[in-house]
Short mmCIF file of C-alpha atoms in Angstrom, two decimals:
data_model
loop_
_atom_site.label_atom_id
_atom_site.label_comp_id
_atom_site.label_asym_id
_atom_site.label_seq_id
_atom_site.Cartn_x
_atom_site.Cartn_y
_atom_site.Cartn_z
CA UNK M 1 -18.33 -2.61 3.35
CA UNK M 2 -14.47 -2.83 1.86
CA UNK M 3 -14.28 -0.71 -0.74
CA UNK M 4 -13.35 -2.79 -3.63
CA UNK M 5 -17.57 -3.21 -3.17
CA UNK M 6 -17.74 0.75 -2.14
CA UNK M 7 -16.17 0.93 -6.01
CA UNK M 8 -18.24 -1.27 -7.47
CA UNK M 9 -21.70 -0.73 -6.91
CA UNK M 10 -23.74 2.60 -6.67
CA UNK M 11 -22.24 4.92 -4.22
CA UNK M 12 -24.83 8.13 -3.21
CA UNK M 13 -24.33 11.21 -5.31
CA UNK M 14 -22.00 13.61 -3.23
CA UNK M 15 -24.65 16.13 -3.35
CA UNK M 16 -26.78 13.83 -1.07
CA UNK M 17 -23.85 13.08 1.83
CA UNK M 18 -23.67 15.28 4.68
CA UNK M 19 -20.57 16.44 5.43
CA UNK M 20 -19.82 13.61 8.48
CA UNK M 21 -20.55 11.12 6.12
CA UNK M 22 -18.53 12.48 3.11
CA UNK M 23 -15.73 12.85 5.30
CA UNK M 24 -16.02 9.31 6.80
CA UNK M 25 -16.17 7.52 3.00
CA UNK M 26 -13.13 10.08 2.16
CA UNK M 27 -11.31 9.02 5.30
CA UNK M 28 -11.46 5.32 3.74
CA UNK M 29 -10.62 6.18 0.21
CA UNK M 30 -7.47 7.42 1.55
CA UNK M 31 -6.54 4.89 3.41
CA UNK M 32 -7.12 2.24 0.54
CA UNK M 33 -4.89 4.06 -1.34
CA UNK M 34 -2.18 4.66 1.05
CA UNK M 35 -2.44 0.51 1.79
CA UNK M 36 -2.31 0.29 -1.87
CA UNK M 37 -3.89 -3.32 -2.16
CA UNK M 38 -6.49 -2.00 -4.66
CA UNK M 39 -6.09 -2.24 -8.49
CA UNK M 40 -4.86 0.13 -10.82
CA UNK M 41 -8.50 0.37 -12.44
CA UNK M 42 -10.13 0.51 -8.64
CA UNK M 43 -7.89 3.14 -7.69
CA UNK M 44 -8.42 5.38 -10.27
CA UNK M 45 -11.59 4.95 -9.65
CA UNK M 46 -11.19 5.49 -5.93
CA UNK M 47 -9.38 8.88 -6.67
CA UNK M 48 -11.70 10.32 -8.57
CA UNK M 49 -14.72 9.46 -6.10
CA UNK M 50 -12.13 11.35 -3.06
CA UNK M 51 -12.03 14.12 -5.09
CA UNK M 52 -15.65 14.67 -5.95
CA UNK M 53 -16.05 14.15 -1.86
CA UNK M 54 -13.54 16.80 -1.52
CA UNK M 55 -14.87 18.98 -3.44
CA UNK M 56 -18.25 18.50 -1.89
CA UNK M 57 -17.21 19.08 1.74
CA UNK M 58 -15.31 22.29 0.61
CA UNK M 59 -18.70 24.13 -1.37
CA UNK M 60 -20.46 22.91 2.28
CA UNK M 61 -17.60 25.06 3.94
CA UNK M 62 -17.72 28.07 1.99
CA UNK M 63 -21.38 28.39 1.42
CA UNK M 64 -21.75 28.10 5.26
CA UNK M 65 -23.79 31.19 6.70
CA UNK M 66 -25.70 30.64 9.80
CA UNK M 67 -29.33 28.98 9.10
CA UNK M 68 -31.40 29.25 12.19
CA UNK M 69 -35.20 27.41 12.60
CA UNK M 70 -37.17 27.61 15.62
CA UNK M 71 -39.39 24.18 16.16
CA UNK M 72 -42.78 25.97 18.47
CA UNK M 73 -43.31 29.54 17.62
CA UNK M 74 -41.62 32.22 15.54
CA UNK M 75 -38.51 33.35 15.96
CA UNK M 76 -37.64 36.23 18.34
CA UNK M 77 -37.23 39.44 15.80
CA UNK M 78 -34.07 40.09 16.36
CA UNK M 79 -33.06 36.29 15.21
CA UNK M 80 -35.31 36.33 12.36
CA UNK M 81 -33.36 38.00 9.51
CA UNK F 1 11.90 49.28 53.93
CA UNK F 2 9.96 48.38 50.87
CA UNK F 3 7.58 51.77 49.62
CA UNK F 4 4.59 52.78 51.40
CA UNK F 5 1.30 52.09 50.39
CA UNK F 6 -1.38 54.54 51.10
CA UNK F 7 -4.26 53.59 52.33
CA UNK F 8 -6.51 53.75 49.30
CA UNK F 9 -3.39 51.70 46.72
CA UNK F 10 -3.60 48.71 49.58
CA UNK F 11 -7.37 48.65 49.51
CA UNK F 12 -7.52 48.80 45.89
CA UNK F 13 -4.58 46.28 45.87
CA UNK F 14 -7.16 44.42 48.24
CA UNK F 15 -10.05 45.15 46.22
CA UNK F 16 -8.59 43.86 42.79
CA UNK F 17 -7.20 40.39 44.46
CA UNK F 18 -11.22 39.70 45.67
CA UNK F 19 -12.79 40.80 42.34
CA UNK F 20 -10.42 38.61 40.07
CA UNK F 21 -11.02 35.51 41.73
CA UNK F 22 -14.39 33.99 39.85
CA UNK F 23 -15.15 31.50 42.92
CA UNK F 24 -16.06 34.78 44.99
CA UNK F 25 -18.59 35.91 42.86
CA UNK F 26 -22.30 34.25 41.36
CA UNK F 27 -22.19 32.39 45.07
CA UNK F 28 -25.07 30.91 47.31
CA UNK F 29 -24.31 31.29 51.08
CA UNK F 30 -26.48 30.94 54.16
CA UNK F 31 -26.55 32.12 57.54
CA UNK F 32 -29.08 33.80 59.81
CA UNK F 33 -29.68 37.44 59.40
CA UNK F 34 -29.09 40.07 62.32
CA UNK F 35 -28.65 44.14 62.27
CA UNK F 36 -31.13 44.22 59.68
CA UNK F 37 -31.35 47.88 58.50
CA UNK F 38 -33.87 48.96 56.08
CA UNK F 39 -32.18 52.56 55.06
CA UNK F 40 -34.54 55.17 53.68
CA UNK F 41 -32.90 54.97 50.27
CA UNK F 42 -34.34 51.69 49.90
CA UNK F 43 -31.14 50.03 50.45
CA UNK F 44 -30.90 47.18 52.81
CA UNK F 45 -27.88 46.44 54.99
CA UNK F 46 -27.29 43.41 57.54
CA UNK F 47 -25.39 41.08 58.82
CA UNK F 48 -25.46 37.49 57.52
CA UNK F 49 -24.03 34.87 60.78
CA UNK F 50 -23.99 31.47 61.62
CA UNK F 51 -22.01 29.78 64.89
CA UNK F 52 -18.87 31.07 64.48
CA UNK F 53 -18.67 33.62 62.20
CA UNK F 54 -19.97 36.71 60.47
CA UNK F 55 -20.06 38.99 57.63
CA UNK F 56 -21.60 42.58 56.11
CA UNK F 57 -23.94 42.39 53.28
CA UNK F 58 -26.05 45.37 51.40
CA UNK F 59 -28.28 44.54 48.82
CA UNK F 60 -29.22 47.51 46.74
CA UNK F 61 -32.42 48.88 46.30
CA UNK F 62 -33.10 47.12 42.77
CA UNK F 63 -32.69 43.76 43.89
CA UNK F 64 -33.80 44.44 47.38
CA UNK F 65 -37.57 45.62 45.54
CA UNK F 66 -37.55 41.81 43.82
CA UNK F 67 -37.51 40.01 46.88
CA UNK F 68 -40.68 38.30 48.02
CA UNK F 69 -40.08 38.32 51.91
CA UNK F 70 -39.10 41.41 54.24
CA UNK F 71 -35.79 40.56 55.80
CA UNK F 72 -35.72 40.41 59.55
CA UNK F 73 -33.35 39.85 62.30
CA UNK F 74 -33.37 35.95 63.30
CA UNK F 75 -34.05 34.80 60.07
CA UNK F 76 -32.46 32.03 58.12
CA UNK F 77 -31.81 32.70 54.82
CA UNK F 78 -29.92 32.00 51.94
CA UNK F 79 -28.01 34.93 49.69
CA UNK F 80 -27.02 35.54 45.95
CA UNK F 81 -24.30 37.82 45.32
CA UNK F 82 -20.47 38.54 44.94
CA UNK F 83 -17.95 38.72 47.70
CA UNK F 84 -17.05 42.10 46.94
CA UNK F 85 -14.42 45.08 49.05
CA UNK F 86 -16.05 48.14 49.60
CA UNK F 87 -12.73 50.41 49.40
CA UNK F 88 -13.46 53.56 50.99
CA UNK F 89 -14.13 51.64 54.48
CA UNK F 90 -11.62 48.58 53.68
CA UNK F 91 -14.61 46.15 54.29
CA UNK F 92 -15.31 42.98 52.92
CA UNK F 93 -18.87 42.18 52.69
CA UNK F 94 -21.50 40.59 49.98
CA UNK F 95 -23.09 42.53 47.31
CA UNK F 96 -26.63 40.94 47.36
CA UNK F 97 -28.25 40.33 44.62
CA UNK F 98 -30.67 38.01 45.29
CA UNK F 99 -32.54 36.35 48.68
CA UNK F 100 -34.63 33.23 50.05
CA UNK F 101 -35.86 32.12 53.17
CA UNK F 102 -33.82 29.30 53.95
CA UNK F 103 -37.16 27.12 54.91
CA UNK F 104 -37.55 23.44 54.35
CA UNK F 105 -34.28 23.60 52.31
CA UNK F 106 -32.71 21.28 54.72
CA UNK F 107 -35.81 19.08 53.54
CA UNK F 108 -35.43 20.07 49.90
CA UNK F 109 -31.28 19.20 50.27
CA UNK F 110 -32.47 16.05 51.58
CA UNK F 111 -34.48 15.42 48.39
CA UNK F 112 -32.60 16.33 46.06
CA UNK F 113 -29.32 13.96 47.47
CA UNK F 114 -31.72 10.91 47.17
CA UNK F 115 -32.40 11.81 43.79
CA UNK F 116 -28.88 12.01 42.37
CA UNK F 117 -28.37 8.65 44.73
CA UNK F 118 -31.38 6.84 43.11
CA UNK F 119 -29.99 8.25 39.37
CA UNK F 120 -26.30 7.15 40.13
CA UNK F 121 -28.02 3.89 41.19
CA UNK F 122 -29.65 3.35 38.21
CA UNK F 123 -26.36 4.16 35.86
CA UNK F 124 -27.78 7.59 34.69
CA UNK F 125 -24.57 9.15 35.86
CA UNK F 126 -22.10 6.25 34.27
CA UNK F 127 -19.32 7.86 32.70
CA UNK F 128 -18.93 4.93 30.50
CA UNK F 129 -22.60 5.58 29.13
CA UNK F 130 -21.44 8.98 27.68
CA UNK F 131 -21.43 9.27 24.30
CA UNK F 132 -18.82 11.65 22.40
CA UNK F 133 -19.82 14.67 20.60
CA UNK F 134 -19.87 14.28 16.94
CA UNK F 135 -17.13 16.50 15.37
CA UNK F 136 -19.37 17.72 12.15
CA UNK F 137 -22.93 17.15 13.54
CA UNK F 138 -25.23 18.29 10.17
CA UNK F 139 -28.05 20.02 12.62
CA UNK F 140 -26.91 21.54 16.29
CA UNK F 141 -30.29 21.90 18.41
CA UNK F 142 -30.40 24.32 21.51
CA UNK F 143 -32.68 23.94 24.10
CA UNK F 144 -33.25 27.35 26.08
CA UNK F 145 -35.70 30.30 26.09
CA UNK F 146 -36.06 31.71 23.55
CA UNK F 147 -36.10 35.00 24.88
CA UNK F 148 -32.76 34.47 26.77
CA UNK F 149 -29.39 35.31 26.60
CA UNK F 150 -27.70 32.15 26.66
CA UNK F 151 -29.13 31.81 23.13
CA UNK F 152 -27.75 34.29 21.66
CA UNK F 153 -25.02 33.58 23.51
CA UNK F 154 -24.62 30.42 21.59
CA UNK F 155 -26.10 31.68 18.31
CA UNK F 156 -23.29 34.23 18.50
CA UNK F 157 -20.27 31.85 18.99
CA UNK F 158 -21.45 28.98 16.09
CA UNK F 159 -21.88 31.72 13.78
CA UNK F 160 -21.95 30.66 10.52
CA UNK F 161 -21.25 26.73 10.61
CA UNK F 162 -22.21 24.32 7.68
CA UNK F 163 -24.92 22.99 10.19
CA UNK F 164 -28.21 23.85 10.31
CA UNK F 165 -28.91 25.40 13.87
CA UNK F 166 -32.76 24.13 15.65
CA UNK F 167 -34.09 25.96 18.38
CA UNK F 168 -36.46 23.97 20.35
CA UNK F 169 -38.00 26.40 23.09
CA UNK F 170 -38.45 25.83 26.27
CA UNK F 171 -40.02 27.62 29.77
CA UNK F 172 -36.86 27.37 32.02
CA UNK F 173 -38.18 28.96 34.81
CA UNK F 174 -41.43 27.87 37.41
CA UNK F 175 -43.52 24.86 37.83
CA UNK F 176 -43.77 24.08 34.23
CA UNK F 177 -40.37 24.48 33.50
CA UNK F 178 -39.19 20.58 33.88
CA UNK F 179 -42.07 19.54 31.65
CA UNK F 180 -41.41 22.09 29.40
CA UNK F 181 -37.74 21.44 29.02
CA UNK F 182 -38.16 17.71 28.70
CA UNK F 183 -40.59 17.92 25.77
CA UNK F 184 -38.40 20.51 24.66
CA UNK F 185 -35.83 18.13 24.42
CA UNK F 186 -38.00 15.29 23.01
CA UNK F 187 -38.99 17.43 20.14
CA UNK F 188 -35.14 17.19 18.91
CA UNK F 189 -35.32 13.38 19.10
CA UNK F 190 -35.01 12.29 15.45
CA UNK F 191 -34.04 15.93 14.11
CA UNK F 192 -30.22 16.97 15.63
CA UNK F 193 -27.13 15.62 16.07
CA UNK F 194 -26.19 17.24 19.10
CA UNK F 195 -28.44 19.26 21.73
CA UNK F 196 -27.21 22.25 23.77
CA UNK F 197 -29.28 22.23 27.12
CA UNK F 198 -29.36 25.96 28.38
CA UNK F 199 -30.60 28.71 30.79
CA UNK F 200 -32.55 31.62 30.06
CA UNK F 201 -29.70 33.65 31.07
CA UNK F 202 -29.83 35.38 34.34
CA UNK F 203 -27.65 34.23 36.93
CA UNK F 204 -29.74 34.52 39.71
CA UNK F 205 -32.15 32.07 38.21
CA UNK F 206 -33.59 29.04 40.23
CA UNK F 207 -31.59 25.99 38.99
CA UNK F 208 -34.18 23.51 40.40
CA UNK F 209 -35.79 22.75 36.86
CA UNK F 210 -32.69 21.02 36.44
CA UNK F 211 -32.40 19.08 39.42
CA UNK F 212 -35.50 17.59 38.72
CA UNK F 213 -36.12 14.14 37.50
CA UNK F 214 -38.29 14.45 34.82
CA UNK F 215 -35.15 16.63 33.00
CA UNK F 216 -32.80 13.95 33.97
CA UNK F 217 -34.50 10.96 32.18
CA UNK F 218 -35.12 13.57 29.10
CA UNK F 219 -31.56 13.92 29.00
CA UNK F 220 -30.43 10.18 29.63
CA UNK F 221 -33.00 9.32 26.60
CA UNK F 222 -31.85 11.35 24.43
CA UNK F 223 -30.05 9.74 21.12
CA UNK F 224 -28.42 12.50 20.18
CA UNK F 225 -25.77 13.57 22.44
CA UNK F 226 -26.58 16.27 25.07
CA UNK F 227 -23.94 19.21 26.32
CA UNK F 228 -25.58 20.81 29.31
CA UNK F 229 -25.01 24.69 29.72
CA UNK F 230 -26.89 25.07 32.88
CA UNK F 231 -25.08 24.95 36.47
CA UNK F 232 -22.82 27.39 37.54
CA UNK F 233 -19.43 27.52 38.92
CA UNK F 234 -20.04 25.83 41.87
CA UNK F 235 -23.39 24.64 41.46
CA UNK F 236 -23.76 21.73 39.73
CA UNK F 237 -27.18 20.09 38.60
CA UNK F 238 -29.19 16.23 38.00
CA UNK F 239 -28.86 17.62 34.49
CA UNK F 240 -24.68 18.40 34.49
CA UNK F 241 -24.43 15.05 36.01
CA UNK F 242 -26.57 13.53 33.18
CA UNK F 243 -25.62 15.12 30.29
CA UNK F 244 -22.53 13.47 27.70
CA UNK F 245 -21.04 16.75 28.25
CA UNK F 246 -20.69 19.69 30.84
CA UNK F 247 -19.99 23.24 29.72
CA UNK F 248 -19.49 25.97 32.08
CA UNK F 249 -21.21 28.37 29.96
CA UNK F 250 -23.62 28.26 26.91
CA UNK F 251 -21.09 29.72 24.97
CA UNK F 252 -18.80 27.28 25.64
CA UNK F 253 -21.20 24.54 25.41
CA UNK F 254 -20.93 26.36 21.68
CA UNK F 255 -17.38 26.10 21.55
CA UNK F 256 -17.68 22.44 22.30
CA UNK F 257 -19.90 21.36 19.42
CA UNK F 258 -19.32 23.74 16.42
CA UNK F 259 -17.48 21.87 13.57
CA UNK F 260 -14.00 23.08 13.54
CA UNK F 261 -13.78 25.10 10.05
CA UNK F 262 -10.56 25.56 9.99
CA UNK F 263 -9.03 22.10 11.09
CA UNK F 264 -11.63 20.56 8.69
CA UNK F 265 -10.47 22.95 5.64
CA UNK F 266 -6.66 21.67 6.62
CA UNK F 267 -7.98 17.99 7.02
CA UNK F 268 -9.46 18.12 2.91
CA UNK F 269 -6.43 19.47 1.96
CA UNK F 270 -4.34 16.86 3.56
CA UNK F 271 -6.55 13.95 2.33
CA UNK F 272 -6.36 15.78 -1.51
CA UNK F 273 -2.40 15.43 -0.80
CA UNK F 274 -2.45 12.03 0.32
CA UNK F 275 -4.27 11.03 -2.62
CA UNK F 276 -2.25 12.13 -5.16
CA UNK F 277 1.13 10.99 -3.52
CA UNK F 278 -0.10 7.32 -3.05
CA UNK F 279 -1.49 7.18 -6.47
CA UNK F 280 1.45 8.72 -8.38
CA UNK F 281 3.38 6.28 -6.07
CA UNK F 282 1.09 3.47 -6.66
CA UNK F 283 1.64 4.69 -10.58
CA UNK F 284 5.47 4.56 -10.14
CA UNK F 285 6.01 1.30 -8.70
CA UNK F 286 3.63 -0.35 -11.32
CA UNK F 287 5.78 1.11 -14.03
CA UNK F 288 8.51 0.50 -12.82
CA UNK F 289 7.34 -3.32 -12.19
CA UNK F 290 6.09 -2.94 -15.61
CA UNK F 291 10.08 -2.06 -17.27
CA UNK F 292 11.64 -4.53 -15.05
CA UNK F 293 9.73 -7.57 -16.12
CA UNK F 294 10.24 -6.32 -19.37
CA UNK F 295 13.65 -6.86 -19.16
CA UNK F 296 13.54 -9.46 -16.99
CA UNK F 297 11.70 -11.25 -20.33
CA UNK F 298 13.73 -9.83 -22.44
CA UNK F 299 16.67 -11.04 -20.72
CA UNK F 300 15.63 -14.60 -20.40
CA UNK F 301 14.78 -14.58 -23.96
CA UNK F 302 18.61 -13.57 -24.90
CA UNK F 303 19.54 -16.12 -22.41
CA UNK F 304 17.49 -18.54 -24.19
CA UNK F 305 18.09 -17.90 -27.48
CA UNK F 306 22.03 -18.24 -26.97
CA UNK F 307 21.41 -21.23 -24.97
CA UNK F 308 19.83 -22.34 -28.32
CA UNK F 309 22.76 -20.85 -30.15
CA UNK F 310 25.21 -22.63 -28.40
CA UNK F 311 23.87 -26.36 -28.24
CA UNK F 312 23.31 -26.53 -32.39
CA UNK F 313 26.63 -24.89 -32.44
CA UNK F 314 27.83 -28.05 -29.95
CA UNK F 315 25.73 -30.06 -32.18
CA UNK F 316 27.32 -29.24 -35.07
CA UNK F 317 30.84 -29.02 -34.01
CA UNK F 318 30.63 -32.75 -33.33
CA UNK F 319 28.89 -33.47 -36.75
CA UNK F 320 31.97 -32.11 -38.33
CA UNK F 321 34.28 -34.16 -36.37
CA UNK F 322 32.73 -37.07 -36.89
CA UNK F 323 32.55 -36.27 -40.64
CA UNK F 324 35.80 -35.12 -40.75
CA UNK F 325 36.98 -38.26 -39.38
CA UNK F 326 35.24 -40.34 -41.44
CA UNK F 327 36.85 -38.06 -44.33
CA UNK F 328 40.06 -38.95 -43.07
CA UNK F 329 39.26 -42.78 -42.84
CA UNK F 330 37.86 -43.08 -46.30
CA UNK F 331 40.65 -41.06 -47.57
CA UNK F 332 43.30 -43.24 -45.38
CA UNK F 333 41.47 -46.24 -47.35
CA UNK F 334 41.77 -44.99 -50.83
CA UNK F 335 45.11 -44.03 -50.44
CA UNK F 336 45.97 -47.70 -49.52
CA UNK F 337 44.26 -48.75 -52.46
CA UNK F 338 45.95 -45.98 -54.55
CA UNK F 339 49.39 -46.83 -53.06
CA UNK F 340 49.41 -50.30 -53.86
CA UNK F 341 47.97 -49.61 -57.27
CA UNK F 342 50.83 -47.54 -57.47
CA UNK F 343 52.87 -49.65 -56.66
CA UNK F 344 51.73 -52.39 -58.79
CA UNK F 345 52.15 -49.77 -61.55
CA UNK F 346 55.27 -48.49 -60.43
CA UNK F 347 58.26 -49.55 -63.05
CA UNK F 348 60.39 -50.60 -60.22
CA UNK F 349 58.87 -53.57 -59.45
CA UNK F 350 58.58 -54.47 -63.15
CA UNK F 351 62.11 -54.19 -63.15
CA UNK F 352 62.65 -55.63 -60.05
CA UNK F 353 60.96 -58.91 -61.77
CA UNK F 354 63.35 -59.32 -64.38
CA UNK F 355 62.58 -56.56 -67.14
CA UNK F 356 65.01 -54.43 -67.93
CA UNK F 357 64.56 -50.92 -69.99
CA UNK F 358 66.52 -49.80 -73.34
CA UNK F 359 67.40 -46.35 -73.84
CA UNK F 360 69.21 -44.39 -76.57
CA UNK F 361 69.64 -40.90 -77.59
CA UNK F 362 66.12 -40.97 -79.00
CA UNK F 363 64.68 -42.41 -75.82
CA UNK F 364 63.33 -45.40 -74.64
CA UNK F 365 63.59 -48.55 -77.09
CA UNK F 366 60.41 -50.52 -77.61
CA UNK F 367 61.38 -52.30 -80.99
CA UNK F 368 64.98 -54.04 -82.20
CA UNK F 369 64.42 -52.31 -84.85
CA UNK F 370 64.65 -48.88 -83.73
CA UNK F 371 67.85 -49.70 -83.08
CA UNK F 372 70.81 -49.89 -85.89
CA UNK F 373 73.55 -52.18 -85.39
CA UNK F 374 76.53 -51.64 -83.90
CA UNK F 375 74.66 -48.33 -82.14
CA UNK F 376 75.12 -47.60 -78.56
CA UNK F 377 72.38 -48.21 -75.76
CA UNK F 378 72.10 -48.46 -71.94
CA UNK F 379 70.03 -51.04 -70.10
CA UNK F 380 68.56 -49.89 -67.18
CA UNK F 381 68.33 -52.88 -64.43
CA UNK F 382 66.62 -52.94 -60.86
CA UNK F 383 70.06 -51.98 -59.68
CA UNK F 384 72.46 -50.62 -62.03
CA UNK F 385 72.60 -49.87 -65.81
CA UNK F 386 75.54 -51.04 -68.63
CA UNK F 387 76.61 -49.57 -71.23
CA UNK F 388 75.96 -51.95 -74.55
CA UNK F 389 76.08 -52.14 -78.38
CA UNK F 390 73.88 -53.69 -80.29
CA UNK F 391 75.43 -56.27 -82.39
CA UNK F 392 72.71 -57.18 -84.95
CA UNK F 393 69.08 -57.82 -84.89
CA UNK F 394 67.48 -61.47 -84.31
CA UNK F 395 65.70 -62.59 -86.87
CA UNK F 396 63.00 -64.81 -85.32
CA UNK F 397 63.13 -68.26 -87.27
CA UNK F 398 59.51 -69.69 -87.18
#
């Protein structure tokens, strides 16, 4: 999917991406702005969608603390916390 | 002569050397035992041989209470220890830690080759079949005990990572241990990213759960990528040879999958910067496209404009001529006309046909009577004048 379509239609809220795939769609919005084929319309709107990504992937970095689930079983006490 | 070493600084010298090298310790070796002495203190000393050569072990009491066979002279067995130098005596021998009857293992070796050759066969081992680890997986799951220390082990070393961390517990240890570990495994299918394989944690542990081949297809089948945490230095498992990735340890097997925070917080920034510098340059070069038309327009609008200019200027330049010469004709004609009116007019050609003009003091004479007799007169000719008096006026008889 180019993104002159990415731009167009419905993209996922960022609050919905994980960070792999915010990263990935931001990787591409930079580089369709460094290639600078897009329109000045598209790539404002381009800009604005790489910095709600951004902004995304950084509150995923700084509200990381370690979340631990065990699949069989509980968790051994001194993991549980 | 260099200094002297004592005795005790060349054995620790000695002594140092054999501890720091890692391929001397966590080590399987065979050989047959001989001078098997069980000392009252519970410790147990021998010598482990084969053909050509020998070497002391001891294996301490602890570890000697934990074996499940009495060790006797003639038997072949196989050892668990480190390659440690007892100082005091400036001895080299293994520090035990753990024993087997070699039985059958020739049998077992046998086995376990055709395995790994019926696996290659089949393209489990292909290197090309490897997949690569993601670099910011959103769940990490760990397959271990979950009792052991090569979970925490791991636990410790992700520490807090934006993924979400799944532990998926396994037996890793006995007959139920390849079952175990291979459901283990399955229950991640659909769930992580990425799956650390690991021990329970003790290094004397049977690796065979591993080797086995119900582990190895768990492995190969796995969508998510697996990093295997299980062999050791120098042994290396079905599962190591399996697994998209081998890690010497489970925490580097950690190491090896955790999202790097920092290079990721550096990457964002970089993109941010990127961003604004190709869209303020995109921004730029539009103005700037933007002015120069403009004045490329405006330019070719001047240019037009006096091209304009120029041609009625042209245009009218030759309207005047052309009027100004027919000016000049028309006048050239009426001046004709004028000239020989005026010379029609002119009294010299009156005079020239004959006439002749009277003049006297009171000008010019029009009447015989205005002048008396005998009074004095010129006659102007074509050429010449005379001087006359008038003798006496004509009386016309009719």
């Amino acid at each position: 999917m180019g993104l002159k379509d990415a731009v167009l239609t419905d993209l996922s809220a960022p609050e919905d991406l994980s960070l792999e795939a915010s990263l990935a769609e931001l990787e591409g919005i930079v580089r369709s702005l460094e290639e600078g084929e897009l329109t000045l319309e598209e790539s404002l709107k381009a800009f604005e969608r790489g910095v709600s990504l951004i902004r995304r992937c950084n509150s995923l970095l700084d509200g990381a603390e370690q979340r631990i689930e065990i699949l069989v079983g509980e968790l051994p006490e001194d993991l549980a916390r | 002569m260099n200094r002297a070493f004592t005795v005790t600084e060349l054995n620790q010298r000695i002594r140092d050397r054999l501890t720091s090298d890692l391929r001397l310790c966590d080590l399987w070796a065979r050989g047959e035992l001989s001078n098997v002495v069980n000392h009252r203190s519970g410790h147990r000393y021998f010598t482990l041989k084969d053909g050509e050569s020998q070497i002391p072990c001891v294996l301490f009491r602890g570890n000697a209470s934990r074996l499940d066979f009495d060790l006797a002279d003639g038997q072949n067995v196989l050892v668990f220890g480190d390659v440690e130098f007892y100082r005091p005596q400036g001895r080299v021998q293994i520090l035990v830690k753990a024993a087997r009857l070699d039985v059958g293992l020739g049998e077992k070796h046998q086995e376990l080759e055709l395995l790994k050759e019926r696996l290659a066969a089949e393209g489990l081992f292909d290197a090309g079949r490897k997949r690569p680890i993601p670099a910011h997986p959103a769940c990490i799951g760990v397959v271990t005990s979950p009792d052991g220390a090569a979970l925490r082990d791991v636990l410790r070393v992700l520490g807090a990572c934006p993924a979400r961390i799944v532990i998926s517990p396994a037996v890793v240890q006995g007959d139920s241990a390849p079952a175990s570990i291979a459901s283990a495994i399955s229950a991640l299918q659909g769930i992580a990213d990425v799956i650390i394989v690991g021990r329970g944690g003790g290094s004397a542990e049977d690796l065979s759960p591993f080797n086995s081949e119900v582990v190895a297809r768990a492995i190969y089948q796995s969508a998510p990528p697996v990093v295997s945490a299980v062999g050791h230095e120098t042994d290396v498992t079905v599962a190591d040879f399996v697994a998209d990735l081998r890690a010497p340890t489970p925490s580097a097997a950690a190491e090896m999958v955790r999202p790097d925070l920092e290079r990721l917080g550096e990457a964002l920034a970089g993109a941010e910067a990127r961003m604004i510098r190709s869209l303020s340059a995109s921004l730029d070069r539009r103005r700037a496209r933007y002015l120069d038309l403009g004045r490329l327009l405006a330019g070719r609008r001047m240019m037009a404009i006096v091209s304009e200019e120029r041609q009625s200027l042209d245009r009218m330049t030759d309207r005047l001529v052309s009027a100004e010469d027919r000016r000049m004709e028309l006048f050239a004609a009426r001046l004709e006309v004028a000239a020989g009116k005026l010379e029609s007019l002119s009294p010299l050609s009156t005079l020239r046909r004959g006439y002749c003009i009277a003049l006297a003091d009171s000008g010019v004479i029009r009447r015989a009577s205005d002048l008396a007799p005998g009074e004095l007169f010129e006659l102007v000719f074509a050429e010449g004048r005379l001087l006359c008096r008038s003798v006496k006026e004509m009386v016309d008889r009719s």
